[in-house]
Short mmCIF file of C-alpha atoms in Angstrom, two decimals:
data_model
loop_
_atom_site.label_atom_id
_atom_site.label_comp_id
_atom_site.label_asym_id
_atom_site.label_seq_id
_atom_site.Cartn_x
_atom_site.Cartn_y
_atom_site.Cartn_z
CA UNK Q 208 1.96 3.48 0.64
CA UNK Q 209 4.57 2.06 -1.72
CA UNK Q 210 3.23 -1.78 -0.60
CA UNK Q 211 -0.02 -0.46 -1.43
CA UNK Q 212 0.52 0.97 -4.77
CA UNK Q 213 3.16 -2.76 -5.35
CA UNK Q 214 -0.01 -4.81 -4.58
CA UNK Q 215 -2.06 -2.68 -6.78
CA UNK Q 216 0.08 -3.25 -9.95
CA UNK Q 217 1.10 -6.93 -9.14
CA UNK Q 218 -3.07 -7.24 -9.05
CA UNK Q 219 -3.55 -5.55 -12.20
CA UNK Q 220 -1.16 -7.15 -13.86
CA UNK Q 221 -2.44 -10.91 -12.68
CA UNK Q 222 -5.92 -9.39 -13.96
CA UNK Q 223 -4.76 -8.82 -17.51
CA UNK Q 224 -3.14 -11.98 -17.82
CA UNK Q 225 -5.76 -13.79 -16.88
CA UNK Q 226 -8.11 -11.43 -19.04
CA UNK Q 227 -6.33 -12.31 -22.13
CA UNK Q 228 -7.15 -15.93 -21.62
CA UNK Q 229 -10.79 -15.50 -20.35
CA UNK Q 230 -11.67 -11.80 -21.24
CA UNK Q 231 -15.18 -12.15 -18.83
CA UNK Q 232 -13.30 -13.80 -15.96
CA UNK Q 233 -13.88 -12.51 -12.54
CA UNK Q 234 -10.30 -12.15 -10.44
CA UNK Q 235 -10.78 -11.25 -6.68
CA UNK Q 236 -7.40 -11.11 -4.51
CA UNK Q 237 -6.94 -11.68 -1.18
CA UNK Q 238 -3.55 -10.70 1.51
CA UNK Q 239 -3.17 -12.68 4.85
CA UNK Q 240 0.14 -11.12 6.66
CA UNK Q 241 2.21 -12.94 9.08
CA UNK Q 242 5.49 -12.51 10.51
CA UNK Q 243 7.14 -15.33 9.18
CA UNK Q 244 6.81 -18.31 6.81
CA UNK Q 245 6.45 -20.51 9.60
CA UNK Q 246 3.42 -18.66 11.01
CA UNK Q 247 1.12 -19.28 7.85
CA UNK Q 248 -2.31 -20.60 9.06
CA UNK Q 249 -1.01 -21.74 12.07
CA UNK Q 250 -3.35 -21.03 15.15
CA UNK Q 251 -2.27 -18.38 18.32
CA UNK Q 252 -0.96 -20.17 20.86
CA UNK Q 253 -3.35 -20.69 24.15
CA UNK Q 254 -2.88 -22.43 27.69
CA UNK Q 255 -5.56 -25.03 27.47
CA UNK Q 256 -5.97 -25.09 31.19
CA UNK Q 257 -9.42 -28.04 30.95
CA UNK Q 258 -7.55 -29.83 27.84
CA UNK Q 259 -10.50 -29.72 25.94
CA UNK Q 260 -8.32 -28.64 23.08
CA UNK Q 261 -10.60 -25.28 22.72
CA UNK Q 262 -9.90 -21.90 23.58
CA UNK Q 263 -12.23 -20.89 26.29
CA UNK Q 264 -13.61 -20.14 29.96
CA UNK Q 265 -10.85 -17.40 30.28
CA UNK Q 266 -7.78 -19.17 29.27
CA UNK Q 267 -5.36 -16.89 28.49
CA UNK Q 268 -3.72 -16.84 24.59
CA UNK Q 269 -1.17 -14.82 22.61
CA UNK Q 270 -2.74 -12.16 20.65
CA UNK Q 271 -0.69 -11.95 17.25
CA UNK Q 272 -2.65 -10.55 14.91
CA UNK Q 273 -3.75 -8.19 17.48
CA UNK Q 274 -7.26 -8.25 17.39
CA UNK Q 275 -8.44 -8.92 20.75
CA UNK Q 276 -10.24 -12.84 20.37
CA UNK Q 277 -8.08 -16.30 20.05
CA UNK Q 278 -7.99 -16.92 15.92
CA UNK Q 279 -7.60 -20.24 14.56
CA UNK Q 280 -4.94 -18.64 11.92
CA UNK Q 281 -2.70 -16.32 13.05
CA UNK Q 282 -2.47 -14.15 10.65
CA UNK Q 283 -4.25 -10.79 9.80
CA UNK Q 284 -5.78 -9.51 7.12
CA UNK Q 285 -4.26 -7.18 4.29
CA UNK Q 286 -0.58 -6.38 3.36
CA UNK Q 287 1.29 -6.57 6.43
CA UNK Q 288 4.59 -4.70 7.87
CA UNK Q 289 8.04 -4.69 7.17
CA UNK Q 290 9.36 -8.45 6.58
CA UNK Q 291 6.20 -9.75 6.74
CA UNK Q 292 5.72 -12.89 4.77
CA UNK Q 293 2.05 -12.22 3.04
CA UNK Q 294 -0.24 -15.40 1.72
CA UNK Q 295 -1.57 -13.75 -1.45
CA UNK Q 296 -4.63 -15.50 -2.63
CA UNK Q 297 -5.97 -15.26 -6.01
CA UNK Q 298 -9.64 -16.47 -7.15
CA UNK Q 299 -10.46 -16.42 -10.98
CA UNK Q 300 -14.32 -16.97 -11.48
CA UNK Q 301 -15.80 -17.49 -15.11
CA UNK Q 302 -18.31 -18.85 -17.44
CA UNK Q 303 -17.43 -22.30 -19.00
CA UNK Q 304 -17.08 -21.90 -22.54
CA UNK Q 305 -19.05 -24.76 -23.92
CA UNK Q 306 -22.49 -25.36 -22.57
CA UNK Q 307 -21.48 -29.64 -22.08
CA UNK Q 308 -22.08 -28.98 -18.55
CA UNK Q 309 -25.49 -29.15 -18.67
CA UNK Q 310 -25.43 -32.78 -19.64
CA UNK Q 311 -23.12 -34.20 -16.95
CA UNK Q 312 -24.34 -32.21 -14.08
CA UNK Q 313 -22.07 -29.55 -12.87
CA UNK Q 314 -22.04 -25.98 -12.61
CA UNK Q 315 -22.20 -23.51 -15.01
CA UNK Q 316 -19.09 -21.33 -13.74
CA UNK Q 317 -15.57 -22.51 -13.11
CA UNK Q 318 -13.55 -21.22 -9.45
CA UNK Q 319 -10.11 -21.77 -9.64
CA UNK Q 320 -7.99 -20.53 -7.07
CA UNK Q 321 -3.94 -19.87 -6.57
CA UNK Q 322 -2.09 -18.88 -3.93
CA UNK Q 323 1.83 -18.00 -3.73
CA UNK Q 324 3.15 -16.21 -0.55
CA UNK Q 325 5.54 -12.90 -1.02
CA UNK Q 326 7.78 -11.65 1.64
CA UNK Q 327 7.64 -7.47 2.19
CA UNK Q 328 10.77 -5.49 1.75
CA UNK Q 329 12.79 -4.31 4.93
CA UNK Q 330 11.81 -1.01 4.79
CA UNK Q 331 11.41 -0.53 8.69
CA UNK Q 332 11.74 -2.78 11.10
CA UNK Q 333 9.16 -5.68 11.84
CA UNK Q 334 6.22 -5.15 15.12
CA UNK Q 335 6.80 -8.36 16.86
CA UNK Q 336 4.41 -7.00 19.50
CA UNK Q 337 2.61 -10.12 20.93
CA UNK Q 338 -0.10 -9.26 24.14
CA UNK Q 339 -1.99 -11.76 26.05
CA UNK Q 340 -5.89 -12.27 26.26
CA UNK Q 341 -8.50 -14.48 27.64
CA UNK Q 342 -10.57 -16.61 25.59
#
């Protein structure tokens, strides 16, 4: 629960930032959990018994996000455990403030997205708890 209610302040606090430059901006947030730093977006490891370089016909992979199907990125979604290292992904959407844009072409809104990664506190000790599937 504290994580929870850590997330929710470091998001409101990124919100009003942003607000104070862009008051109608749009901020969406977005936590990908892994176990370590070396894990981010890295795919679950498989035995690719044809080499076809997929994950399929029933090869068997290492489950680490724990969610029962071979993932490209390893990691799962939301805030994570104990130690985790968490890819926290920020998207700010909002109206361009001078109307050019309808002269050269391009859209009316601006996306801009950042992305920092934060590592949880040791409050318990980390599930390494890997299981095996088949593709």
């Amino acid at each position: 629960e504290f994580r929870r209610v850590l997330f929710r302040s470091i998001d409101a606090r990124v919100t009003d930032i942003v607000q104070q430059i862009v008051p109608s901006a749009d901020v969406s947030f977005e936590r990908t959990a892994y176990t370590d730093f070396a894990d981010l977006s890295r795919p679950e490891d498989f035995t690719d018994s044809d080499s076809d370089g997929i994950c399929n016909n029933g090869e068997p992979f290492e489950d680490a996000n724990g969610n029962g199907m071979w993932d490209s990125d390893r990691g799962s979604a939301g805030m994570g455990g104990a130690r985790d290292a968490v890819l926290y992904t920020v998207t700010v959407t909002y109206d361009r403030q001078f109307p050019l844009h309808q002269f050269i072409g391009v859209p009316g809104t601006v996306t801009t997205v950042a992305r920092t990664v934060l590592r949880n506190q040791p409050f318990a000790m980390q599930d390494r708890t890997i299981t095996v599937e088949n593709c």
